[in-house]
CSV table of C-alpha atoms (C1' of nucleotides) in Angstrom, one decimal:
chain,number,residue,atom,x,y,z
A,1,MET,CA,281.1,-213.7,-22.9
A,2,LYS,CA,279.1,-215.6,-25.6
A,3,ILE,CA,279.6,-214.7,-29.2
A,4,ALA,CA,277.6,-215.8,-32.3
A,5,ILE,CA,278.8,-215.5,-35.8
A,6,PHE,CA,276.8,-215.0,-39.0
A,7,GLU,CA,279.0,-215.1,-42.0
A,8,ASP,CA,278.7,-216.9,-45.3
A,9,ASN,CA,282.3,-216.8,-46.4
A,10,LEU,CA,283.7,-220.1,-45.0
A,11,GLN,CA,287.3,-219.1,-44.8
A,12,TYR,CA,286.6,-215.9,-43.0
A,13,ARG,CA,284.1,-217.5,-40.8
A,14,GLU,CA,286.6,-220.1,-39.7
A,15,SER,CA,289.3,-217.5,-39.0
A,16,LEU,CA,286.7,-215.7,-36.8
A,17,GLU,CA,285.9,-218.9,-35.0
A,18,LEU,CA,289.5,-219.5,-34.3
A,19,LEU,CA,290.0,-216.0,-33.1
A,20,ILE,CA,287.1,-216.3,-30.7
A,21,VAL,CA,287.9,-219.7,-29.3
A,22,THR,CA,291.5,-218.7,-28.7
A,23,THR,CA,290.6,-215.5,-26.9
A,24,PRO,CA,290.4,-215.9,-23.1
A,25,GLY,CA,287.0,-214.8,-21.7
A,26,MET,CA,285.2,-215.4,-25.0
A,27,GLU,CA,283.1,-218.3,-25.9
A,28,LEU,CA,281.8,-219.2,-29.4
A,29,CYS,CA,278.2,-220.2,-29.0
A,30,GLY,CA,277.2,-220.5,-32.6
A,31,SER,CA,278.4,-220.0,-36.1
A,32,PHE,CA,276.2,-219.9,-39.2
A,33,ASP,CA,276.4,-219.2,-42.9
A,34,SER,CA,272.9,-217.7,-43.3
A,35,THR,CA,270.2,-215.9,-41.3
A,36,GLU,CA,267.8,-218.8,-41.5
A,37,ARG,CA,265.8,-219.4,-38.4
A,38,LEU,CA,267.5,-216.3,-37.0
A,39,LYS,CA,265.1,-215.7,-34.1
A,40,GLN,CA,265.1,-219.3,-32.9
A,41,ARG,CA,268.9,-219.4,-33.0
A,42,ILE,CA,269.3,-216.2,-31.0
A,43,GLU,CA,266.5,-217.3,-28.6
A,44,ALA,CA,268.3,-220.7,-28.0
A,45,LEU,CA,271.9,-219.4,-27.8
A,46,ARG,CA,271.4,-216.1,-26.0
A,47,PRO,CA,274.7,-214.6,-27.2
A,48,ASP,CA,276.1,-211.4,-25.7
A,49,VAL,CA,277.5,-210.3,-29.0
A,50,VAL,CA,276.6,-211.1,-32.6
A,51,LEU,CA,279.0,-210.7,-35.4
A,52,MET,CA,276.9,-210.1,-38.5
A,53,ASP,CA,278.0,-210.1,-42.1
A,54,ILE,CA,276.1,-207.5,-44.0
A,55,ASN,CA,275.8,-209.5,-47.2
A,56,ILE,CA,274.6,-212.7,-45.8
A,57,PRO,CA,272.2,-215.1,-47.6
A,58,GLY,CA,268.6,-215.1,-46.3
A,59,VAL,CA,267.4,-211.8,-44.9
A,60,ASP,CA,270.3,-209.5,-45.2
A,61,GLY,CA,272.4,-208.3,-42.3
A,62,ILE,CA,270.7,-204.9,-42.1
A,63,GLU,CA,267.3,-206.5,-41.7
A,64,ALA,CA,268.7,-209.1,-39.4
A,65,VAL,CA,270.0,-206.4,-37.0
A,66,ARG,CA,266.5,-204.9,-36.9
A,67,ILE,CA,265.0,-208.3,-36.1
A,68,ILE,CA,267.5,-209.1,-33.4
A,69,LYS,CA,267.3,-205.7,-31.7
A,70,GLU,CA,263.5,-205.8,-31.8
A,71,GLN,CA,263.3,-209.1,-30.1
A,72,PHE,CA,266.4,-209.2,-28.0
A,73,PRO,CA,267.5,-205.6,-27.3
A,74,GLN,CA,270.2,-206.7,-24.9
A,75,VAL,CA,272.1,-208.5,-27.6
A,76,GLN,CA,274.8,-206.3,-29.1
A,77,VAL,CA,275.4,-206.6,-32.8
A,78,CYS,CA,278.6,-205.7,-34.6
A,79,MET,CA,278.4,-205.5,-38.4
A,80,GLN,CA,281.1,-206.8,-40.7
A,81,THR,CA,281.6,-206.1,-44.3
A,82,VAL,CA,284.1,-205.8,-47.1
A,83,PHE,CA,282.5,-202.8,-48.5
A,84,GLU,CA,282.3,-199.3,-47.2
A,85,ASP,CA,278.9,-198.6,-48.6
A,86,GLU,CA,277.6,-195.5,-46.9
A,87,ASP,CA,273.9,-196.3,-47.2
A,88,LYS,CA,274.4,-199.8,-45.7
A,89,ILE,CA,276.5,-198.4,-42.9
A,90,PHE,CA,273.8,-195.9,-41.9
A,91,ALA,CA,271.0,-198.3,-42.4
A,92,SER,CA,272.7,-200.8,-40.1
A,93,LEU,CA,273.5,-198.3,-37.5
A,94,CYS,CA,269.9,-196.9,-37.5
A,95,ASN,CA,268.6,-200.4,-37.1
A,96,GLY,CA,270.6,-200.9,-33.9
A,97,ALA,CA,274.1,-202.1,-34.7
A,98,SER,CA,276.6,-201.1,-32.1
A,99,GLY,CA,279.7,-201.5,-34.1
A,100,TYR,CA,280.8,-201.6,-37.7
A,101,ILE,CA,284.1,-203.1,-38.7
A,102,LEU,CA,285.6,-203.8,-42.1
A,103,LYS,CA,286.8,-207.4,-42.8
A,104,SER,CA,290.2,-205.9,-43.5
A,105,SER,CA,290.5,-205.0,-39.8
A,106,PRO,CA,293.3,-206.9,-38.0
A,107,PRO,CA,292.1,-209.5,-35.4
A,108,GLU,CA,293.0,-207.4,-32.4
A,109,LYS,CA,290.5,-204.8,-33.7
A,110,VAL,CA,287.8,-207.4,-33.9
A,111,ILE,CA,288.4,-208.4,-30.4
A,112,GLN,CA,288.5,-204.8,-29.3
A,113,ALA,CA,285.2,-204.2,-31.1
A,114,ILE,CA,283.6,-207.2,-29.4
A,115,ARG,CA,284.8,-206.1,-26.0
A,116,GLU,CA,283.5,-202.5,-26.4
A,117,VAL,CA,280.1,-203.3,-27.8
A,118,ALA,CA,279.6,-206.0,-25.1
A,119,ASP,CA,280.5,-203.3,-22.6
A,120,GLY,CA,277.7,-201.0,-23.9
A,121,GLY,CA,280.1,-198.9,-25.9
A,122,SER,CA,280.4,-198.7,-29.7
A,123,PHE,CA,283.2,-199.4,-32.1
A,124,PHE,CA,283.7,-198.2,-35.7
A,125,SER,CA,286.6,-198.9,-38.0
A,126,SER,CA,288.2,-195.5,-38.4
A,127,SER,CA,287.1,-195.2,-42.0
A,128,VAL,CA,283.6,-195.9,-41.0
A,129,ALA,CA,283.8,-193.4,-38.2
A,130,ARG,CA,284.9,-190.9,-40.8
A,131,LYS,CA,281.8,-191.5,-42.8
A,132,VAL,CA,279.6,-191.2,-39.8
A,133,LEU,CA,281.4,-188.0,-39.0
A,134,LYS,CA,281.0,-186.6,-42.5
A,135,SER,CA,277.3,-187.0,-42.3
A,136,PHE,CA,277.4,-184.7,-39.3
A,137,GLN,CA,279.6,-182.2,-40.9
A,138,ASP,CA,277.5,-182.0,-44.0
A,139,SER,CA,274.7,-180.7,-41.9
A,140,PRO,CA,275.4,-177.2,-40.5
A,141,ALA,CA,276.0,-176.9,-36.7
A,142,PRO,CA,272.8,-176.5,-34.7
A,143,GLY,CA,271.5,-173.1,-35.7
A,144,VAL,CA,272.9,-170.5,-33.4
A,145,PHE,CA,272.8,-167.7,-36.0
A,146,ILE,CA,269.1,-167.4,-36.6
A,147,GLN,CA,267.4,-165.8,-33.7
A,148,LEU,CA,263.8,-166.7,-33.3
A,149,SER,CA,261.7,-165.6,-30.4
A,150,ASP,CA,260.0,-168.3,-28.2
A,151,ARG,CA,256.7,-167.8,-29.7
A,152,GLU,CA,258.1,-168.0,-33.2
A,153,LYS,CA,259.9,-171.2,-32.4
A,154,GLU,CA,256.6,-172.6,-31.0
A,155,VAL,CA,254.7,-171.7,-34.1
A,156,LEU,CA,257.5,-173.1,-36.3
A,157,ARG,CA,257.5,-176.3,-34.5
A,158,MET,CA,253.8,-176.7,-35.1
A,159,LEU,CA,254.2,-175.7,-38.7
A,160,VAL,CA,256.8,-178.6,-39.0
A,161,ASP,CA,254.3,-180.9,-37.5
A,162,GLY,CA,252.0,-180.1,-40.4
A,163,LEU,CA,249.4,-178.1,-38.6
A,164,SER,CA,247.4,-175.4,-40.5
A,165,TYR,CA,247.3,-171.8,-39.4
A,166,LYS,CA,243.9,-172.4,-38.0
A,167,LEU,CA,245.0,-175.4,-35.8
A,168,ILE,CA,248.1,-173.5,-34.7
A,169,ALA,CA,245.9,-170.6,-33.6
A,170,ASP,CA,243.7,-173.0,-31.6
A,171,LYS,CA,246.7,-174.8,-30.0
A,172,ALA,CA,248.5,-171.6,-29.0
A,173,CYS,CA,245.2,-169.9,-28.1
A,174,ILE,CA,245.9,-166.9,-30.3
A,175,SER,CA,244.0,-165.7,-33.4
A,176,TYR,CA,244.5,-166.8,-36.9
A,177,GLU,CA,245.9,-163.4,-37.8
A,178,THR,CA,248.5,-163.6,-35.0
A,179,VAL,CA,249.7,-166.9,-36.4
A,180,HIS,CA,249.8,-165.3,-39.8
A,181,SER,CA,251.8,-162.5,-38.4
A,182,HIS,CA,254.3,-164.7,-36.6
A,183,ILE,CA,254.8,-166.7,-39.7
A,184,LYS,CA,255.5,-163.6,-41.8
A,185,ASN,CA,258.2,-162.8,-39.3
A,186,ILE,CA,259.6,-166.3,-39.3
A,187,TYR,CA,259.8,-166.2,-43.1
A,188,GLU,CA,261.6,-162.9,-42.9
A,189,LYS,CA,264.2,-164.2,-40.4
A,190,LEU,CA,264.7,-167.5,-42.3
A,191,HIS,CA,264.8,-165.8,-45.7
A,192,VAL,CA,262.2,-168.1,-47.1
A,193,LYS,CA,258.9,-167.5,-48.8
A,194,SER,CA,256.9,-170.7,-48.3
A,195,LYS,CA,255.9,-173.3,-45.7
A,196,GLY,CA,258.0,-176.0,-47.5
A,197,GLU,CA,261.2,-174.0,-47.3
A,198,ALA,CA,260.6,-173.0,-43.8
A,199,VAL,CA,260.0,-176.6,-42.7
A,200,ALA,CA,263.1,-177.8,-44.6
A,201,LYS,CA,265.3,-175.1,-43.1
A,202,ALA,CA,263.9,-175.6,-39.6
A,203,ILE,CA,264.7,-179.3,-39.7
A,204,ARG,CA,268.0,-179.1,-41.5
A,205,GLN,CA,269.4,-176.4,-39.3
A,206,LYS,CA,267.9,-178.0,-36.2
A,207,LEU,CA,266.1,-174.8,-35.2
A,208,ILE,CA,263.4,-176.8,-33.5
B,1,MET,CA,304.2,-186.0,-37.2
B,2,LYS,CA,303.7,-182.7,-35.5
B,3,ILE,CA,301.3,-182.3,-32.6
B,4,ALA,CA,300.1,-179.1,-30.9
B,5,ILE,CA,298.3,-179.1,-27.6
B,6,PHE,CA,295.7,-176.6,-26.4
B,7,GLU,CA,294.8,-177.5,-22.8
B,8,ASP,CA,294.5,-175.2,-19.7
B,9,ASN,CA,294.9,-177.8,-17.0
B,10,LEU,CA,298.6,-177.7,-16.3
B,11,GLN,CA,298.9,-181.1,-14.9
B,12,TYR,CA,297.0,-182.8,-17.7
B,13,ARG,CA,298.9,-180.7,-20.3
B,14,GLU,CA,302.2,-181.8,-18.9
B,15,SER,CA,301.2,-185.4,-19.0
B,16,LEU,CA,300.1,-185.0,-22.6
B,17,GLU,CA,303.4,-183.3,-23.4
B,18,LEU,CA,305.3,-186.2,-21.9
B,19,LEU,CA,303.2,-188.7,-23.7
B,20,ILE,CA,303.9,-187.0,-27.1
B,21,VAL,CA,307.6,-186.5,-26.7
B,22,THR,CA,308.2,-190.1,-25.5
B,23,THR,CA,306.3,-191.5,-28.5
B,24,PRO,CA,308.4,-192.4,-31.5
B,25,GLY,CA,307.3,-190.7,-34.6
B,26,MET,CA,305.6,-187.8,-32.8
B,27,GLU,CA,306.9,-184.4,-32.3
B,28,LEU,CA,305.5,-181.8,-29.9
B,29,CYS,CA,305.4,-178.5,-31.9
B,30,GLY,CA,303.5,-176.4,-29.4
B,31,SER,CA,301.6,-176.5,-26.1
B,32,PHE,CA,299.3,-173.7,-24.9
B,33,ASP,CA,296.9,-173.0,-22.1
B,34,SER,CA,294.5,-170.8,-24.1
B,35,THR,CA,293.3,-170.1,-27.7
B,36,GLU,CA,294.8,-166.7,-27.8
B,37,ARG,CA,296.4,-165.8,-31.1
B,38,LEU,CA,295.1,-169.2,-32.4
B,39,LYS,CA,295.4,-168.5,-36.1
B,40,GLN,CA,298.9,-167.1,-35.8
B,41,ARG,CA,300.0,-170.1,-33.8
B,42,ILE,CA,298.6,-172.6,-36.2
B,43,GLU,CA,300.0,-170.7,-39.1
B,44,ALA,CA,303.5,-170.7,-37.6
B,45,LEU,CA,303.6,-174.2,-36.3
B,46,ARG,CA,301.7,-176.0,-39.0
B,47,PRO,CA,300.8,-179.0,-36.8
B,48,ASP,CA,299.5,-182.2,-38.3
B,49,VAL,CA,297.2,-182.8,-35.4
B,50,VAL,CA,295.8,-180.5,-32.7
B,51,LEU,CA,294.6,-181.8,-29.4
B,52,MET,CA,292.0,-179.3,-28.3
B,53,ASP,CA,290.4,-179.0,-24.8
B,54,ILE,CA,286.8,-178.2,-25.2
B,55,ASN,CA,286.6,-175.9,-22.2
B,56,ILE,CA,289.6,-173.8,-22.8
B,57,PRO,CA,289.9,-170.1,-22.0
B,58,GLY,CA,289.6,-167.6,-24.8
B,59,VAL,CA,287.3,-168.7,-27.6
B,60,ASP,CA,286.1,-172.1,-26.6
B,61,GLY,CA,287.2,-175.4,-28.2
B,62,ILE,CA,284.1,-175.7,-30.3
B,63,GLU,CA,284.7,-172.3,-31.9
B,64,ALA,CA,288.4,-173.0,-32.1
B,65,VAL,CA,287.8,-176.1,-34.2
B,66,ARG,CA,285.7,-174.1,-36.6
B,67,ILE,CA,288.4,-171.5,-37.0
B,68,ILE,CA,291.1,-174.0,-37.5
B,69,LYS,CA,289.2,-176.1,-40.1
B,70,GLU,CA,288.2,-172.9,-41.9
B,71,GLN,CA,291.7,-171.6,-42.3
B,72,PHE,CA,293.7,-174.8,-42.3
B,73,PRO,CA,291.4,-177.7,-43.4
B,74,GLN,CA,294.3,-180.1,-43.6
B,75,VAL,CA,295.0,-179.8,-39.9
B,76,GLN,CA,293.2,-182.6,-38.0
B,77,VAL,CA,291.6,-181.8,-34.7
B,78,CYS,CA,291.0,-184.1,-31.8
B,79,MET,CA,288.8,-182.9,-29.0
B,80,GLN,CA,289.4,-183.7,-25.4
B,81,THR,CA,287.1,-183.2,-22.5
B,82,VAL,CA,286.1,-184.5,-19.1
B,83,PHE,CA,282.5,-184.1,-19.9
B,84,GLU,CA,280.3,-186.2,-22.1
B,85,ASP,CA,278.0,-183.3,-23.0
B,86,GLU,CA,276.0,-184.4,-26.0
B,87,ASP,CA,275.5,-180.9,-27.4
B,88,LYS,CA,279.2,-180.1,-27.2
B,89,ILE,CA,280.1,-183.3,-28.8
B,90,PHE,CA,277.8,-182.7,-31.8
B,91,ALA,CA,278.8,-179.1,-32.1
B,92,SER,CA,282.5,-180.0,-32.2
B,93,LEU,CA,282.0,-182.8,-34.7
B,94,CYS,CA,279.8,-180.5,-36.9
B,95,ASN,CA,282.5,-177.9,-36.8
B,96,GLY,CA,285.1,-180.3,-38.1
B,97,ALA,CA,286.7,-182.2,-35.3
B,98,SER,CA,287.9,-185.7,-36.4
B,99,GLY,CA,288.2,-187.3,-33.0
B,100,TYR,CA,286.7,-187.0,-29.6
B,101,ILE,CA,288.3,-188.5,-26.6
B,102,LEU,CA,287.6,-188.3,-22.9
B,103,LYS,CA,290.4,-187.2,-20.6
B,104,SER,CA,289.8,-190.4,-18.7
B,105,SER,CA,291.1,-192.4,-21.7
B,106,PRO,CA,294.3,-194.2,-21.1
B,107,PRO,CA,297.5,-192.9,-22.8
B,108,GLU,CA,297.5,-195.6,-25.5
B,109,LYS,CA,294.1,-194.5,-26.6
B,110,VAL,CA,295.3,-190.9,-27.0
B,111,ILE,CA,298.1,-192.1,-29.2
B,112,GLN,CA,295.8,-194.3,-31.2
B,113,ALA,CA,293.4,-191.4,-31.6
B,114,ILE,CA,296.2,-189.1,-32.9
B,115,ARG,CA,297.5,-191.7,-35.3
B,116,GLU,CA,294.0,-192.4,-36.7
B,117,VAL,CA,293.0,-188.8,-37.2
B,118,ALA,CA,296.4,-188.0,-38.7
B,119,ASP,CA,295.8,-190.8,-41.1
B,120,GLY,CA,292.5,-189.3,-42.3
B,121,GLY,CA,290.4,-191.6,-40.1
B,122,SER,CA,288.3,-190.7,-37.0
B,123,PHE,CA,288.4,-191.8,-33.5
B,124,PHE,CA,285.8,-191.6,-30.8
B,125,SER,CA,286.0,-192.9,-27.2
B,126,SER,CA,283.5,-195.7,-27.2
B,127,SER,CA,281.0,-193.8,-25.0
B,128,VAL,CA,281.2,-190.9,-27.4
B,129,ALA,CA,280.7,-193.3,-30.3
B,130,ARG,CA,277.6,-194.6,-28.5
B,131,LYS,CA,276.1,-191.1,-28.3
B,132,VAL,CA,276.8,-190.5,-31.9
B,133,LEU,CA,275.2,-193.8,-32.7
B,134,LYS,CA,272.2,-193.0,-30.6
B,135,SER,CA,271.5,-189.9,-32.6
B,136,PHE,CA,271.2,-192.1,-35.6
B,137,GLN,CA,269.0,-194.6,-34.0
B,138,ASP,CA,266.7,-192.0,-32.8
B,139,SER,CA,265.9,-191.2,-36.4
B,140,PRO,CA,264.2,-193.9,-38.3
B,141,ALA,CA,266.2,-195.9,-40.9
B,142,PRO,CA,266.3,-194.4,-44.3
B,143,GLY,CA,262.9,-195.1,-45.7
B,144,VAL,CA,262.8,-198.5,-47.1
B,145,PHE,CA,259.2,-199.0,-46.4
B,146,ILE,CA,257.7,-196.1,-48.3
B,147,GLN,CA,257.9,-196.8,-52.0
B,148,LEU,CA,257.9,-193.7,-54.1
B,149,SER,CA,258.4,-193.8,-57.9
B,150,ASP,CA,261.3,-191.9,-59.4
B,151,ARG,CA,259.1,-189.2,-60.7
B,152,GLU,CA,257.5,-188.8,-57.3
B,153,LYS,CA,260.8,-188.6,-55.6
B,154,GLU,CA,261.9,-185.9,-58.0
B,155,VAL,CA,258.8,-183.9,-57.3
B,156,LEU,CA,259.1,-184.4,-53.6
B,157,ARG,CA,262.7,-183.1,-53.7
B,158,MET,CA,261.6,-180.0,-55.4
B,159,LEU,CA,258.8,-179.6,-53.0
B,160,VAL,CA,261.3,-179.7,-50.2
B,161,ASP,CA,263.4,-177.1,-52.0
B,162,GLY,CA,260.4,-174.8,-51.6
B,163,LEU,CA,259.3,-174.8,-55.3
B,164,SER,CA,255.6,-174.1,-56.1
B,165,TYR,CA,253.6,-176.5,-58.3
B,166,LYS,CA,254.0,-174.2,-61.2
B,167,LEU,CA,257.8,-174.1,-60.9
B,168,ILE,CA,258.0,-177.8,-60.4
B,169,ALA,CA,255.9,-178.2,-63.6
B,170,ASP,CA,258.4,-176.0,-65.5
B,171,LYS,CA,261.5,-177.7,-64.2
B,172,ALA,CA,260.2,-181.2,-64.8
B,173,CYS,CA,258.6,-180.2,-68.1
B,174,ILE,CA,255.2,-181.5,-67.2
B,175,SER,CA,251.9,-179.8,-66.7
B,176,TYR,CA,250.7,-178.2,-63.5
B,177,GLU,CA,248.0,-180.9,-63.3
B,178,THR,CA,250.5,-183.7,-63.5
B,179,VAL,CA,252.4,-182.2,-60.6
B,180,HIS,CA,249.2,-181.9,-58.8
B,181,SER,CA,248.5,-185.5,-59.5
B,182,HIS,CA,252.0,-186.7,-58.4
B,183,ILE,CA,251.6,-184.8,-55.2
B,184,LYS,CA,248.3,-186.3,-54.5
B,185,ASN,CA,249.9,-189.7,-54.8
B,186,ILE,CA,252.8,-188.7,-52.6
B,187,TYR,CA,250.5,-187.5,-49.9
B,188,GLU,CA,248.6,-190.8,-50.1
B,189,LYS,CA,251.8,-192.8,-49.8
B,190,LEU,CA,253.2,-190.7,-47.0
B,191,HIS,CA,249.9,-190.5,-45.2
B,192,VAL,CA,250.0,-186.8,-45.0
B,193,LYS,CA,247.7,-184.0,-46.0
B,194,SER,CA,249.9,-181.0,-46.5
B,195,LYS,CA,253.1,-179.7,-47.9
B,196,GLY,CA,254.5,-179.1,-44.5
B,197,GLU,CA,254.0,-182.6,-43.3
B,198,ALA,CA,255.3,-184.0,-46.5
B,199,VAL,CA,258.5,-182.0,-46.3
B,200,ALA,CA,259.0,-182.9,-42.7
B,201,LYS,CA,258.5,-186.6,-43.4
B,202,ALA,CA,260.7,-186.5,-46.4
B,203,ILE,CA,263.6,-185.1,-44.6
B,204,ARG,CA,263.2,-187.0,-41.4
B,205,GLN,CA,262.9,-190.3,-43.1
B,206,LYS,CA,265.6,-189.4,-45.5
B,207,LEU,CA,263.4,-190.2,-48.4
B,208,ILE,CA,265.2,-187.7,-50.6
C,1,DA,C1',261.3,-143.0,-18.8
C,2,DA,C1',262.4,-143.8,-23.6
C,3,DG,C1',263.2,-147.1,-27.0
C,4,DA,C1',263.2,-151.6,-28.9
C,5,DT,C1',261.2,-155.9,-29.5
C,6,DT,C1',257.6,-159.3,-29.0
C,7,DT,C1',253.1,-160.5,-29.0
C,8,DT,C1',248.9,-159.6,-30.2
C,9,DC,C1',245.1,-158.5,-33.6
C,10,DA,C1',242.7,-156.8,-38.1
C,11,DC,C1',241.5,-156.3,-43.1
C,12,DC,C1',242.0,-157.0,-48.0
C,13,DA,C1',243.3,-159.1,-52.3
C,14,DC,C1',245.5,-162.5,-54.6
C,15,DA,C1',248.0,-166.8,-55.1
C,16,DT,C1',248.5,-171.4,-54.1
C,17,DT,C1',247.3,-175.8,-52.4
C,18,DT,C1',244.1,-179.5,-51.6
C,19,DG,C1',240.5,-183.0,-52.4
C,20,DG,C1',237.1,-184.7,-55.4
C,21,DG,C1',236.0,-186.2,-59.6
C,22,DG,C1',237.6,-188.1,-64.0
C,23,DA,C1',240.7,-189.9,-68.5
C,24,DT,C1',244.5,-191.8,-71.7
C,25,DT,C1',248.9,-193.9,-72.7
C,26,DG,C1',252.4,-197.3,-72.1
C,27,DC,C1',254.8,-200.6,-69.5
C,28,DT,C1',255.0,-204.8,-66.3
C,29,DT,C1',253.4,-208.5,-64.0
C,30,DT,C1',250.5,-212.2,-63.7
D,1,DA,C1',244.7,-210.8,-72.2
D,2,DA,C1',243.7,-208.6,-68.0
D,3,DA,C1',245.1,-206.3,-64.1
D,4,DG,C1',248.0,-202.9,-62.0
D,5,DC,C1',250.8,-199.1,-61.8
D,6,DA,C1',253.4,-195.0,-63.4
D,7,DA,C1',253.0,-191.0,-65.8
D,8,DT,C1',250.5,-187.8,-68.2
D,9,DC,C1',246.6,-184.5,-68.5
D,10,DC,C1',241.9,-181.9,-67.4
D,11,DC,C1',238.1,-179.4,-64.5
D,12,DC,C1',236.0,-177.6,-60.4
D,13,DA,C1',235.3,-175.9,-55.7
D,14,DA,C1',236.8,-175.1,-51.3
D,15,DA,C1',240.4,-174.5,-48.1
D,16,DT,C1',244.7,-172.5,-47.0
D,17,DG,C1',248.6,-169.6,-47.4
D,18,DT,C1',251.0,-165.2,-48.8
D,19,DG,C1',252.0,-160.1,-48.9
D,20,DG,C1',250.8,-155.6,-47.8
D,21,DT,C1',249.6,-152.2,-44.4
D,22,DG,C1',248.5,-151.0,-40.1
D,23,DA,C1',248.3,-150.7,-35.0
D,24,DA,C1',247.8,-151.5,-29.8
D,25,DA,C1',249.5,-153.7,-25.7
D,26,DA,C1',253.0,-156.1,-23.1
D,27,DT,C1',257.7,-156.9,-22.0
D,28,DC,C1',262.4,-156.3,-22.0
D,29,DT,C1',266.7,-153.0,-22.3
D,30,DT,C1',269.1,-149.2,-21.6
DNA sequence: AAGATTTTCACCACATTTGGGGATTGCTTT
DNA sequence: AAAGCAATCCCCAAATGTGGTGAAAATCTT
């Protein structure tokens, strides 16, 4: 299993290098202090797993993940950082990182994270997992309470897609007035009084 | 650390019981095959961590988590299941579960999961983490590309909240025409032509 | 078969949004 | 100093959405 390291802190990078080379089954195929010539390096080295510092010189780690996953989707990326910055965590994950560990994690966690991401799984430090979790819990559970009929859901979906009453009418092969009528009922059930609120509620409560 | 088990499969429950009682620092305070009298039981036992089977007789595990977290938010719940059903995973997590492990997980993972959730962290089996991750990656990264000014973001936020131009004008202490103007610019930048689309895009791309 | 709900459609009046023109001020960036 | 942008304001006309009041047919429930 080939590992590449992108980490600008010399001391930490060296300890990672040592960790990798002393772990059976793992091979260090590259170690860098910036994201310069990122694509060429990945291209040449073909690592299985990349350990990427989030605050690295050059294009930052978040952008680097995007680039790597875009060009080499089979390469698994595990982010590393000292901070627990929520926005950066989410941005990295959305960009395709498979793991996220804090630099304070003990070496065996790092090895575990590498193994799991290489294996197609994911690994989060538990405090990172907690943040990810929280973002779920902040959003209400998929709406089971609000009971929309099939037609109403269909109309709502189109409303969310930004279609006008007229276009909805055409697509659903019903008259403008029927659309009007459905939407009046939807507003009633959702306790809203405008398109904006309806769309917001539909998306946030995952009604569609 | 007091652990309670809710699991209807006798064999698996017994192996969990054995695992808990033989682990130093953990105490088994209750073990049940259904969620009957759930609240009374939690009330009486005051466990630190609950291991909850997702397909348990009585109210199901997903509902049980909700009830537990509602009444006893300090109790940490770790879900257990044989299935990797995405909807159930998300529903459980939204309802307040702090961990999610598959029954195929080895005993040491179970112990690790209990320790981490008790500690305020979270634990996912790596395949579960992968699913959670995927739900992030399906949504685009928080909009870094679309550049809205502060005022525009403010207006957009209010638009999402369902306010009319007039109310936005009042709240922001600017004229109706200025709101109109900002919104024209927002539409331009978002490449949309209606409130509905703007709201949908704002939420989906986490612009607000 | 009776009753409830969903789906369908209509009309009217009013409110709101949208797109098209402008314009001025102040602040940055070049 | 000029260009560019954000923020503020104005007018107009057309398109679109909202609320009220019906009502008929189809479908599902009991």
